[in-house]
Amino acid sequence: MKRLICIISTMFFTLSIFAQFTATKDGVKTIDGKNFYVVNIEGKTAQELFNNVESYIIANFKDPDAVSNKQEGKMINIHGNFPKAFPCKKGFGKIVNYADVELNIIIYFKDGKIRIDAPSIHSMVCHTLKSNTGRYWTYYFYEAGVGGQLTGEFSMFNKNGDVKNKFAVNGFNEFINSLTSDIINYAKGESDNNW
């Protein structure tokens, strides 16, 4: 029992170390409410950091040139589609639906550090869960469109900022922090590419 508690505590601590961003009623913010996150990476020039993040893009996207805009050595803007990015609905004790996410994430480079802007989410859609009108469910942070759930739109938060779908919010947070942790690890040169 003590071992299980120790393992769970370690996992929670490890996840909280890498938690840079969180879903809020107003979109994605850092844990302390900012619109960007800065990571110090000593011993690397801006160009080295840029090259490492560019390696992340090449390794993780089928058409790297189509998903990134860049200013050499200064900035990369990643525009990506992430199918089945996070679980958004459970049924009968198992995950039954996943949300596809389309987003932009901008990374800036200086000697010894990178800045990651809070991702801009363009869409979050559950393709396998249909509303009673036959449309796909679209997830919003707050204030779905005019028809709300009747037209297949769902808010993750209410107007007071309280969570309406904890499972989806937790899934989104895990997805976005895993994505940014991967980018940070590549920037540091710590990607797992042993073969």
Short mmCIF file of N, CA and C in Angstrom, two decimals:
data_model
loop_
_atom_site.label_atom_id
_atom_site.label_comp_id
_atom_site.label_asym_id
_atom_site.label_seq_id
_atom_site.Cartn_x
_atom_site.Cartn_y
_atom_site.Cartn_z
N MET A 1 0.82 -1.19 0.00
CA MET A 1 0.00 0.00 0.00
C MET A 1 0.86 1.26 0.00
N LYS A 2 1.91 1.25 0.85
CA LYS A 2 2.82 2.40 0.89
C LYS A 2 3.48 2.62 -0.46
N ARG A 3 3.83 1.50 -1.11
CA ARG A 3 4.48 1.60 -2.42
C ARG A 3 3.55 2.23 -3.44
N LEU A 4 2.28 1.83 -3.43
CA LEU A 4 1.30 2.38 -4.36
C LEU A 4 1.12 3.88 -4.14
N ILE A 5 1.02 4.30 -2.89
CA ILE A 5 0.88 5.73 -2.57
C ILE A 5 2.12 6.49 -3.04
N CYS A 6 3.30 5.91 -2.86
CA CYS A 6 4.54 6.54 -3.29
C CYS A 6 4.56 6.70 -4.82
N ILE A 7 4.15 5.66 -5.54
CA ILE A 7 4.12 5.71 -7.01
C ILE A 7 3.14 6.77 -7.49
N ILE A 8 1.96 6.81 -6.92
CA ILE A 8 0.94 7.79 -7.31
C ILE A 8 1.44 9.21 -7.01
N SER A 9 2.04 9.40 -5.84
CA SER A 9 2.57 10.72 -5.48
C SER A 9 3.66 11.16 -6.45
N THR A 10 4.54 10.23 -6.81
CA THR A 10 5.62 10.53 -7.76
C THR A 10 5.05 10.91 -9.11
N MET A 11 4.05 10.15 -9.59
CA MET A 11 3.44 10.46 -10.88
C MET A 11 2.79 11.84 -10.85
N PHE A 12 2.07 12.16 -9.79
CA PHE A 12 1.42 13.47 -9.68
C PHE A 12 2.46 14.58 -9.66
N PHE A 13 3.53 14.39 -8.90
CA PHE A 13 4.59 15.40 -8.82
C PHE A 13 5.25 15.59 -10.18
N THR A 14 5.51 14.49 -10.89
CA THR A 14 6.13 14.56 -12.22
C THR A 14 5.23 15.30 -13.18
N LEU A 15 3.93 15.01 -13.17
CA LEU A 15 3.00 15.70 -14.06
C LEU A 15 2.90 17.18 -13.72
N SER A 16 2.92 17.51 -12.42
CA SER A 16 2.77 18.91 -12.04
C SER A 16 4.02 19.73 -12.39
N ILE A 17 5.19 19.10 -12.45
CA ILE A 17 6.41 19.81 -12.84
C ILE A 17 6.28 20.32 -14.27
N PHE A 18 5.68 19.50 -15.15
CA PHE A 18 5.60 19.83 -16.56
C PHE A 18 4.31 20.56 -16.93
N ALA A 19 3.49 20.89 -15.96
CA ALA A 19 2.23 21.58 -16.25
C ALA A 19 2.50 23.05 -16.50
N GLN A 20 2.51 23.43 -17.77
CA GLN A 20 2.74 24.82 -18.13
C GLN A 20 1.44 25.56 -18.35
N PHE A 21 0.48 24.93 -19.00
CA PHE A 21 -0.76 25.57 -19.40
C PHE A 21 -1.97 24.86 -18.83
N THR A 22 -3.08 25.60 -18.76
CA THR A 22 -4.33 25.01 -18.29
C THR A 22 -5.50 25.65 -19.04
N ALA A 23 -6.54 24.88 -19.22
CA ALA A 23 -7.76 25.40 -19.82
C ALA A 23 -8.47 26.28 -18.81
N THR A 24 -8.98 27.41 -19.28
CA THR A 24 -9.78 28.30 -18.44
C THR A 24 -11.01 28.70 -19.25
N LYS A 25 -11.93 29.38 -18.61
CA LYS A 25 -13.11 29.90 -19.30
C LYS A 25 -12.72 30.80 -20.46
N ASP A 26 -11.60 31.49 -20.33
CA ASP A 26 -11.14 32.45 -21.34
C ASP A 26 -10.13 31.87 -22.31
N GLY A 27 -9.97 30.55 -22.34
CA GLY A 27 -9.02 29.91 -23.24
C GLY A 27 -7.84 29.34 -22.47
N VAL A 28 -6.72 29.20 -23.15
CA VAL A 28 -5.53 28.60 -22.55
C VAL A 28 -4.68 29.67 -21.90
N LYS A 29 -4.29 29.43 -20.65
CA LYS A 29 -3.43 30.34 -19.89
C LYS A 29 -2.36 29.50 -19.19
N THR A 30 -1.33 30.18 -18.68
CA THR A 30 -0.38 29.46 -17.82
C THR A 30 -1.06 29.24 -16.47
N ILE A 31 -0.44 28.43 -15.66
CA ILE A 31 -0.98 28.14 -14.33
C ILE A 31 -1.16 29.43 -13.52
N ASP A 32 -0.27 30.41 -13.73
CA ASP A 32 -0.38 31.67 -13.00
C ASP A 32 -1.10 32.77 -13.80
N GLY A 33 -1.84 32.38 -14.84
CA GLY A 33 -2.70 33.31 -15.57
C GLY A 33 -2.06 34.11 -16.69
N LYS A 34 -0.83 33.80 -17.06
CA LYS A 34 -0.16 34.53 -18.13
C LYS A 34 -0.49 33.94 -19.50
N ASN A 35 -0.12 34.68 -20.55
CA ASN A 35 -0.35 34.23 -21.93
C ASN A 35 0.89 33.60 -22.55
N PHE A 36 1.95 33.43 -21.78
CA PHE A 36 3.17 32.80 -22.29
C PHE A 36 3.92 32.14 -21.15
N TYR A 37 4.83 31.25 -21.54
CA TYR A 37 5.63 30.49 -20.58
C TYR A 37 7.08 30.55 -21.04
N VAL A 38 8.00 30.93 -20.15
CA VAL A 38 9.42 31.04 -20.49
C VAL A 38 10.17 29.89 -19.82
N VAL A 39 11.05 29.25 -20.61
CA VAL A 39 11.87 28.15 -20.11
C VAL A 39 13.34 28.54 -20.29
N ASN A 40 14.09 28.53 -19.21
CA ASN A 40 15.53 28.78 -19.28
C ASN A 40 16.24 27.49 -19.66
N ILE A 41 17.08 27.56 -20.69
CA ILE A 41 17.84 26.40 -21.15
C ILE A 41 19.29 26.87 -21.31
N GLU A 42 20.03 26.80 -20.23
CA GLU A 42 21.40 27.32 -20.20
C GLU A 42 22.30 26.55 -21.17
N GLY A 43 23.25 27.27 -21.72
CA GLY A 43 24.26 26.63 -22.57
C GLY A 43 23.87 26.44 -24.02
N LYS A 44 22.71 26.93 -24.42
CA LYS A 44 22.26 26.79 -25.81
C LYS A 44 22.05 28.17 -26.41
N THR A 45 22.51 28.35 -27.63
CA THR A 45 22.26 29.61 -28.32
C THR A 45 20.85 29.62 -28.87
N ALA A 46 20.38 30.79 -29.24
CA ALA A 46 19.04 30.90 -29.84
C ALA A 46 18.96 30.03 -31.09
N GLN A 47 20.02 30.01 -31.90
CA GLN A 47 20.01 29.21 -33.12
C GLN A 47 19.95 27.71 -32.82
N GLU A 48 20.68 27.26 -31.80
CA GLU A 48 20.63 25.84 -31.42
C GLU A 48 19.22 25.46 -30.94
N LEU A 49 18.62 26.31 -30.13
CA LEU A 49 17.26 26.05 -29.65
C LEU A 49 16.29 26.02 -30.82
N PHE A 50 16.42 26.97 -31.73
CA PHE A 50 15.58 27.02 -32.93
C PHE A 50 15.73 25.72 -33.73
N ASN A 51 16.97 25.30 -33.96
CA ASN A 51 17.22 24.08 -34.74
C ASN A 51 16.61 22.85 -34.07
N ASN A 52 16.71 22.78 -32.73
CA ASN A 52 16.14 21.64 -32.01
C ASN A 52 14.62 21.59 -32.12
N VAL A 53 13.96 22.74 -32.02
CA VAL A 53 12.50 22.77 -32.16
C VAL A 53 12.11 22.48 -33.60
N GLU A 54 12.89 22.94 -34.54
CA GLU A 54 12.63 22.61 -35.94
C GLU A 54 12.74 21.10 -36.16
N SER A 55 13.65 20.45 -35.45
CA SER A 55 13.76 18.98 -35.50
C SER A 55 12.50 18.32 -34.97
N TYR A 56 11.90 18.92 -33.93
CA TYR A 56 10.63 18.40 -33.40
C TYR A 56 9.57 18.41 -34.50
N ILE A 57 9.48 19.50 -35.22
CA ILE A 57 8.46 19.63 -36.27
C ILE A 57 8.70 18.60 -37.36
N ILE A 58 9.95 18.45 -37.79
CA ILE A 58 10.28 17.49 -38.86
C ILE A 58 9.96 16.07 -38.41
N ALA A 59 10.23 15.76 -37.15
CA ALA A 59 10.01 14.40 -36.63
C ALA A 59 8.55 14.07 -36.39
N ASN A 60 7.70 15.10 -36.19
CA ASN A 60 6.33 14.83 -35.74
C ASN A 60 5.22 15.18 -36.73
N PHE A 61 5.55 15.78 -37.86
CA PHE A 61 4.52 16.14 -38.83
C PHE A 61 4.89 15.59 -40.20
N LYS A 62 3.88 15.09 -40.91
CA LYS A 62 4.11 14.51 -42.24
C LYS A 62 4.59 15.54 -43.25
N ASP A 63 4.08 16.76 -43.16
CA ASP A 63 4.47 17.83 -44.07
C ASP A 63 4.94 19.03 -43.25
N PRO A 64 6.19 18.99 -42.76
CA PRO A 64 6.68 20.03 -41.85
C PRO A 64 6.56 21.45 -42.41
N ASP A 65 6.79 21.61 -43.71
CA ASP A 65 6.73 22.96 -44.29
C ASP A 65 5.32 23.52 -44.27
N ALA A 66 4.31 22.65 -44.28
CA ALA A 66 2.92 23.11 -44.30
C ALA A 66 2.43 23.53 -42.92
N VAL A 67 3.09 23.07 -41.87
CA VAL A 67 2.60 23.36 -40.51
C VAL A 67 3.40 24.43 -39.79
N SER A 68 4.47 24.93 -40.40
CA SER A 68 5.25 25.93 -39.67
C SER A 68 5.63 27.12 -40.53
N ASN A 69 5.57 28.28 -39.89
CA ASN A 69 6.11 29.52 -40.44
C ASN A 69 7.23 29.90 -39.49
N LYS A 70 8.27 30.53 -40.01
CA LYS A 70 9.40 30.80 -39.12
C LYS A 70 10.19 32.02 -39.56
N GLN A 71 10.86 32.60 -38.59
CA GLN A 71 11.91 33.59 -38.81
C GLN A 71 13.17 32.93 -38.28
N GLU A 72 14.08 32.66 -39.16
CA GLU A 72 15.27 31.87 -38.84
C GLU A 72 15.93 32.33 -37.54
N GLY A 73 16.04 31.40 -36.60
CA GLY A 73 16.72 31.65 -35.34
C GLY A 73 15.96 32.47 -34.32
N LYS A 74 14.77 32.98 -34.69
CA LYS A 74 14.04 33.89 -33.80
C LYS A 74 12.68 33.36 -33.36
N MET A 75 11.91 32.75 -34.29
CA MET A 75 10.52 32.40 -33.99
C MET A 75 10.04 31.29 -34.91
N ILE A 76 9.22 30.41 -34.35
CA ILE A 76 8.52 29.39 -35.13
C ILE A 76 7.06 29.43 -34.72
N ASN A 77 6.17 29.43 -35.71
CA ASN A 77 4.72 29.34 -35.49
C ASN A 77 4.28 27.99 -36.02
N ILE A 78 3.84 27.12 -35.13
CA ILE A 78 3.37 25.79 -35.53
C ILE A 78 1.85 25.82 -35.63
N HIS A 79 1.33 25.45 -36.79
CA HIS A 79 -0.11 25.30 -36.99
C HIS A 79 -0.36 23.83 -37.25
N GLY A 80 -0.98 23.16 -36.29
CA GLY A 80 -1.13 21.71 -36.42
C GLY A 80 -2.53 21.22 -36.14
N ASN A 81 -2.83 20.07 -36.76
CA ASN A 81 -4.05 19.33 -36.49
C ASN A 81 -3.66 18.08 -35.71
N PHE A 82 -4.33 17.84 -34.60
CA PHE A 82 -4.01 16.72 -33.74
C PHE A 82 -5.25 15.84 -33.59
N PRO A 83 -5.35 14.79 -34.41
CA PRO A 83 -6.51 13.89 -34.30
C PRO A 83 -6.48 13.11 -32.99
N LYS A 84 -7.65 12.91 -32.43
CA LYS A 84 -7.80 12.18 -31.16
C LYS A 84 -6.82 12.72 -30.11
N ALA A 85 -6.79 14.03 -29.97
CA ALA A 85 -5.85 14.68 -29.07
C ALA A 85 -6.12 14.38 -27.60
N PHE A 86 -7.40 14.38 -27.24
CA PHE A 86 -7.71 14.12 -25.83
C PHE A 86 -9.09 13.49 -25.71
N PRO A 87 -9.27 12.66 -24.67
CA PRO A 87 -10.59 12.05 -24.44
C PRO A 87 -11.56 13.10 -23.92
N CYS A 88 -12.78 13.11 -24.46
CA CYS A 88 -13.75 14.12 -24.03
C CYS A 88 -15.02 13.52 -23.44
N LYS A 89 -15.20 12.20 -23.56
CA LYS A 89 -16.42 11.60 -23.01
C LYS A 89 -16.15 10.16 -22.63
N LYS A 90 -16.70 9.77 -21.48
CA LYS A 90 -16.64 8.39 -21.02
C LYS A 90 -18.04 7.80 -21.03
N GLY A 91 -18.12 6.54 -21.27
CA GLY A 91 -19.39 5.83 -21.19
C GLY A 91 -19.17 4.41 -20.74
N PHE A 92 -19.93 3.95 -19.80
CA PHE A 92 -19.83 2.59 -19.28
C PHE A 92 -18.40 2.28 -18.80
N GLY A 93 -17.76 3.28 -18.18
CA GLY A 93 -16.45 3.07 -17.58
C GLY A 93 -15.28 3.13 -18.54
N LYS A 94 -15.52 3.41 -19.81
CA LYS A 94 -14.39 3.51 -20.73
C LYS A 94 -14.54 4.74 -21.62
N ILE A 95 -13.44 5.16 -22.22
CA ILE A 95 -13.45 6.33 -23.09
C ILE A 95 -14.19 5.98 -24.38
N VAL A 96 -15.18 6.80 -24.74
CA VAL A 96 -15.94 6.54 -25.96
C VAL A 96 -15.75 7.60 -27.02
N ASN A 97 -15.21 8.75 -26.67
CA ASN A 97 -15.02 9.81 -27.64
C ASN A 97 -13.74 10.58 -27.39
N TYR A 98 -13.13 10.99 -28.48
CA TYR A 98 -11.92 11.82 -28.44
C TYR A 98 -12.17 13.08 -29.24
N ALA A 99 -11.48 14.15 -28.85
CA ALA A 99 -11.59 15.41 -29.57
C ALA A 99 -10.38 15.61 -30.46
N ASP A 100 -10.62 16.03 -31.69
CA ASP A 100 -9.55 16.47 -32.59
C ASP A 100 -9.34 17.95 -32.32
N VAL A 101 -8.07 18.37 -32.33
CA VAL A 101 -7.74 19.76 -32.02
C VAL A 101 -6.93 20.37 -33.16
N GLU A 102 -7.31 21.59 -33.54
CA GLU A 102 -6.52 22.38 -34.47
C GLU A 102 -6.04 23.61 -33.70
N LEU A 103 -4.72 23.87 -33.72
CA LEU A 103 -4.18 24.96 -32.91
C LEU A 103 -2.96 25.60 -33.56
N ASN A 104 -2.62 26.77 -33.04
CA ASN A 104 -1.36 27.45 -33.33
C ASN A 104 -0.60 27.59 -32.03
N ILE A 105 0.70 27.38 -32.10
CA ILE A 105 1.56 27.61 -30.94
C ILE A 105 2.83 28.29 -31.44
N ILE A 106 3.17 29.42 -30.84
CA ILE A 106 4.32 30.21 -31.28
C ILE A 106 5.43 30.10 -30.24
N ILE A 107 6.65 29.83 -30.73
CA ILE A 107 7.82 29.71 -29.87
C ILE A 107 8.85 30.76 -30.30
N TYR A 108 9.36 31.51 -29.33
CA TYR A 108 10.39 32.53 -29.58
C TYR A 108 11.70 32.05 -28.95
N PHE A 109 12.82 32.48 -29.53
CA PHE A 109 14.12 31.99 -29.11
C PHE A 109 15.07 33.14 -28.78
N LYS A 110 15.76 33.01 -27.65
CA LYS A 110 16.87 33.88 -27.27
C LYS A 110 17.96 32.96 -26.74
N ASP A 111 19.18 33.45 -26.66
CA ASP A 111 20.25 32.64 -26.09
C ASP A 111 19.85 32.22 -24.68
N GLY A 112 19.86 30.92 -24.44
CA GLY A 112 19.60 30.39 -23.10
C GLY A 112 18.15 30.30 -22.69
N LYS A 113 17.19 30.61 -23.59
CA LYS A 113 15.79 30.48 -23.20
C LYS A 113 14.85 30.49 -24.40
N ILE A 114 13.69 29.91 -24.16
CA ILE A 114 12.61 29.95 -25.15
C ILE A 114 11.35 30.47 -24.47
N ARG A 115 10.49 31.07 -25.27
CA ARG A 115 9.19 31.53 -24.79
C ARG A 115 8.13 30.82 -25.63
N ILE A 116 7.19 30.18 -24.96
CA ILE A 116 6.09 29.51 -25.63
C ILE A 116 4.82 30.28 -25.32
N ASP A 117 4.20 30.82 -26.37
CA ASP A 117 2.92 31.52 -26.17
C ASP A 117 1.82 30.50 -25.90
N ALA A 118 0.83 30.92 -25.13
CA ALA A 118 -0.32 30.04 -24.89
C ALA A 118 -0.91 29.66 -26.23
N PRO A 119 -1.15 28.37 -26.45
CA PRO A 119 -1.69 27.95 -27.74
C PRO A 119 -3.02 28.62 -28.06
N SER A 120 -3.19 28.96 -29.31
CA SER A 120 -4.45 29.50 -29.82
C SER A 120 -5.23 28.35 -30.43
N ILE A 121 -6.37 28.04 -29.85
CA ILE A 121 -7.16 26.89 -30.29
C ILE A 121 -8.16 27.35 -31.35
N HIS A 122 -8.09 26.72 -32.53
CA HIS A 122 -9.01 27.06 -33.62
C HIS A 122 -10.26 26.18 -33.57
N SER A 123 -10.09 24.91 -33.21
CA SER A 123 -11.26 24.04 -33.08
C SER A 123 -10.94 22.84 -32.21
N MET A 124 -11.99 22.34 -31.53
CA MET A 124 -11.95 21.10 -30.78
C MET A 124 -13.25 20.37 -31.11
N VAL A 125 -13.14 19.27 -31.84
CA VAL A 125 -14.33 18.60 -32.35
C VAL A 125 -14.28 17.12 -32.03
N CYS A 126 -15.38 16.60 -31.45
CA CYS A 126 -15.53 15.16 -31.26
C CYS A 126 -16.19 14.60 -32.50
N HIS A 127 -15.45 13.86 -33.29
CA HIS A 127 -15.98 13.37 -34.56
C HIS A 127 -16.87 12.13 -34.42
N THR A 128 -16.77 11.43 -33.31
CA THR A 128 -17.58 10.23 -33.18
C THR A 128 -18.83 10.43 -32.35
N LEU A 129 -18.95 11.56 -31.70
CA LEU A 129 -20.13 11.85 -30.88
C LEU A 129 -21.01 12.85 -31.60
N LYS A 130 -22.21 12.45 -31.98
CA LYS A 130 -23.08 13.35 -32.72
C LYS A 130 -24.20 13.86 -31.83
N SER A 131 -24.60 15.08 -32.09
CA SER A 131 -25.74 15.65 -31.38
C SER A 131 -27.02 15.08 -31.97
N ASN A 132 -28.15 15.46 -31.40
CA ASN A 132 -29.41 14.94 -31.91
C ASN A 132 -29.79 15.51 -33.28
N THR A 133 -29.02 16.46 -33.79
CA THR A 133 -29.25 16.97 -35.14
C THR A 133 -28.35 16.28 -36.15
N GLY A 134 -27.48 15.38 -35.70
CA GLY A 134 -26.59 14.68 -36.60
C GLY A 134 -25.27 15.38 -36.85
N ARG A 135 -25.05 16.55 -36.23
CA ARG A 135 -23.79 17.27 -36.39
C ARG A 135 -22.77 16.77 -35.37
N TYR A 136 -21.51 16.99 -35.68
CA TYR A 136 -20.46 16.64 -34.73
C TYR A 136 -20.47 17.62 -33.56
N TRP A 137 -20.03 17.15 -32.39
CA TRP A 137 -19.94 18.01 -31.22
C TRP A 137 -18.73 18.91 -31.36
N THR A 138 -18.90 20.20 -31.15
CA THR A 138 -17.80 21.16 -31.13
C THR A 138 -17.64 21.64 -29.69
N TYR A 139 -16.42 21.58 -29.19
CA TYR A 139 -16.14 22.01 -27.83
C TYR A 139 -15.61 23.44 -27.82
N TYR A 140 -16.09 24.23 -26.87
CA TYR A 140 -15.63 25.59 -26.63
C TYR A 140 -15.20 25.70 -25.19
N PHE A 141 -14.35 26.67 -24.89
CA PHE A 141 -13.99 26.89 -23.49
C PHE A 141 -15.20 27.46 -22.76
N TYR A 142 -15.87 28.44 -23.37
CA TYR A 142 -17.05 29.04 -22.78
C TYR A 142 -17.88 29.65 -23.89
N GLU A 143 -19.19 29.66 -23.67
CA GLU A 143 -20.17 30.24 -24.58
C GLU A 143 -20.17 29.59 -25.95
N ALA A 144 -20.80 28.45 -26.00
CA ALA A 144 -21.02 27.82 -27.30
C ALA A 144 -21.90 28.73 -28.13
N GLY A 145 -22.06 28.40 -29.38
CA GLY A 145 -22.86 29.24 -30.28
C GLY A 145 -24.30 29.35 -29.86
N VAL A 146 -25.12 29.90 -30.69
CA VAL A 146 -26.50 30.23 -30.37
C VAL A 146 -27.31 29.02 -29.91
N GLY A 147 -27.15 27.87 -30.57
CA GLY A 147 -28.00 26.73 -30.28
C GLY A 147 -27.57 25.89 -29.11
N GLY A 148 -26.36 26.07 -28.62
CA GLY A 148 -25.86 25.28 -27.51
C GLY A 148 -25.88 23.80 -27.82
N GLN A 149 -26.21 22.97 -26.84
CA GLN A 149 -26.13 21.53 -27.01
C GLN A 149 -27.10 21.00 -28.06
N LEU A 150 -28.15 21.71 -28.37
CA LEU A 150 -29.09 21.23 -29.37
C LEU A 150 -28.48 21.21 -30.77
N THR A 151 -27.47 22.04 -31.01
CA THR A 151 -26.83 22.06 -32.32
C THR A 151 -25.47 21.38 -32.30
N GLY A 152 -25.15 20.71 -31.22
CA GLY A 152 -23.89 19.98 -31.15
C GLY A 152 -22.73 20.81 -30.67
N GLU A 153 -22.97 21.81 -29.83
CA GLU A 153 -21.91 22.63 -29.28
C GLU A 153 -21.90 22.48 -27.77
N PHE A 154 -20.72 22.47 -27.20
CA PHE A 154 -20.60 22.22 -25.78
C PHE A 154 -19.52 23.10 -25.17
N SER A 155 -19.83 23.78 -24.08
CA SER A 155 -18.85 24.59 -23.35
C SER A 155 -18.21 23.75 -22.26
N MET A 156 -16.91 23.90 -22.09
CA MET A 156 -16.22 23.17 -21.04
C MET A 156 -16.34 23.87 -19.69
N PHE A 157 -16.66 25.18 -19.71
CA PHE A 157 -16.82 25.97 -18.49
C PHE A 157 -18.13 26.75 -18.55
N ASN A 158 -18.69 27.07 -17.37
CA ASN A 158 -19.87 27.94 -17.36
C ASN A 158 -19.43 29.39 -17.26
N LYS A 159 -20.38 30.32 -17.23
CA LYS A 159 -20.04 31.75 -17.24
C LYS A 159 -19.27 32.20 -16.00
N ASN A 160 -19.38 31.43 -14.90
CA ASN A 160 -18.63 31.76 -13.68
C ASN A 160 -17.22 31.18 -13.69
N GLY A 161 -16.91 30.42 -14.72
CA GLY A 161 -15.59 29.80 -14.81
C GLY A 161 -15.51 28.44 -14.16
N ASP A 162 -16.66 27.91 -13.71
CA ASP A 162 -16.68 26.58 -13.12
C ASP A 162 -16.66 25.52 -14.23
N VAL A 163 -15.99 24.42 -13.97
CA VAL A 163 -15.85 23.34 -14.96
C VAL A 163 -17.18 22.62 -15.14
N LYS A 164 -17.59 22.45 -16.42
CA LYS A 164 -18.81 21.70 -16.73
C LYS A 164 -18.49 20.25 -17.10
N ASN A 165 -17.32 20.02 -17.71
CA ASN A 165 -16.92 18.67 -18.11
C ASN A 165 -15.49 18.44 -17.64
N LYS A 166 -15.35 17.97 -16.39
CA LYS A 166 -14.03 17.79 -15.79
C LYS A 166 -13.19 16.80 -16.57
N PHE A 167 -13.80 15.77 -17.09
CA PHE A 167 -13.07 14.75 -17.86
C PHE A 167 -12.44 15.37 -19.10
N ALA A 168 -13.19 16.19 -19.84
CA ALA A 168 -12.65 16.85 -21.03
C ALA A 168 -11.58 17.88 -20.68
N VAL A 169 -11.80 18.66 -19.63
CA VAL A 169 -10.82 19.67 -19.22
C VAL A 169 -9.51 18.99 -18.82
N ASN A 170 -9.58 17.93 -18.02
CA ASN A 170 -8.37 17.21 -17.63
C ASN A 170 -7.67 16.61 -18.84
N GLY A 171 -8.45 16.05 -19.77
CA GLY A 171 -7.87 15.49 -20.99
C GLY A 171 -7.18 16.55 -21.82
N PHE A 172 -7.83 17.72 -21.95
CA PHE A 172 -7.23 18.82 -22.71
C PHE A 172 -5.93 19.28 -22.06
N ASN A 173 -5.95 19.47 -20.73
CA ASN A 173 -4.76 19.93 -20.02
C ASN A 173 -3.60 18.94 -20.20
N GLU A 174 -3.90 17.66 -20.11
CA GLU A 174 -2.86 16.65 -20.28
C GLU A 174 -2.30 16.71 -21.71
N PHE A 175 -3.17 16.85 -22.70
CA PHE A 175 -2.73 16.94 -24.09
C PHE A 175 -1.83 18.15 -24.31
N ILE A 176 -2.27 19.33 -23.89
CA ILE A 176 -1.54 20.56 -24.19
C ILE A 176 -0.20 20.60 -23.46
N ASN A 177 -0.15 20.06 -22.24
CA ASN A 177 1.11 20.04 -21.50
C ASN A 177 2.06 18.97 -21.98
N SER A 178 1.53 17.87 -22.49
CA SER A 178 2.37 16.87 -23.11
C SER A 178 3.01 17.43 -24.38
N LEU A 179 2.22 18.16 -25.17
CA LEU A 179 2.72 18.79 -26.39
C LEU A 179 3.84 19.78 -26.07
N THR A 180 3.60 20.68 -25.12
CA THR A 180 4.63 21.68 -24.80
C THR A 180 5.85 21.04 -24.14
N SER A 181 5.66 20.00 -23.34
CA SER A 181 6.80 19.29 -22.74
C SER A 181 7.66 18.63 -23.82
N ASP A 182 7.02 18.06 -24.84
CA ASP A 182 7.77 17.47 -25.96
C ASP A 182 8.61 18.53 -26.67
N ILE A 183 8.00 19.70 -26.92
CA ILE A 183 8.72 20.79 -27.58
C ILE A 183 9.90 21.24 -26.71
N ILE A 184 9.67 21.39 -25.41
CA ILE A 184 10.74 21.81 -24.49
C ILE A 184 11.87 20.79 -24.47
N ASN A 185 11.52 19.51 -24.43
CA ASN A 185 12.55 18.46 -24.41
C ASN A 185 13.37 18.47 -25.70
N TYR A 186 12.71 18.69 -26.83
CA TYR A 186 13.46 18.81 -28.09
C TYR A 186 14.36 20.03 -28.05
N ALA A 187 13.85 21.16 -27.54
CA ALA A 187 14.67 22.37 -27.46
C ALA A 187 15.92 22.13 -26.62
N LYS A 188 15.77 21.37 -25.54
CA LYS A 188 16.92 21.06 -24.68
C LYS A 188 17.86 20.05 -25.31
N GLY A 189 17.39 19.37 -26.36
CA GLY A 189 18.19 18.31 -26.98
C GLY A 189 18.01 17.00 -26.25
N GLU A 190 16.89 16.84 -25.53
CA GLU A 190 16.64 15.65 -24.73
C GLU A 190 15.57 14.75 -25.32
N SER A 191 15.32 14.88 -26.63
CA SER A 191 14.29 14.04 -27.24
C SER A 191 14.73 12.58 -27.24
N ASP A 192 13.76 11.69 -27.19
CA ASP A 192 14.06 10.25 -27.16
C ASP A 192 14.13 9.74 -28.59
N ASN A 193 15.29 9.92 -29.22
CA ASN A 193 15.41 9.48 -30.61
C ASN A 193 16.53 8.46 -30.78
N ASN A 194 16.76 7.66 -29.72
CA ASN A 194 17.76 6.59 -29.82
C ASN A 194 17.21 5.47 -30.70
N TRP A 195 18.04 5.00 -31.61
CA TRP A 195 17.61 3.90 -32.49
C TRP A 195 18.79 3.00 -32.85
#
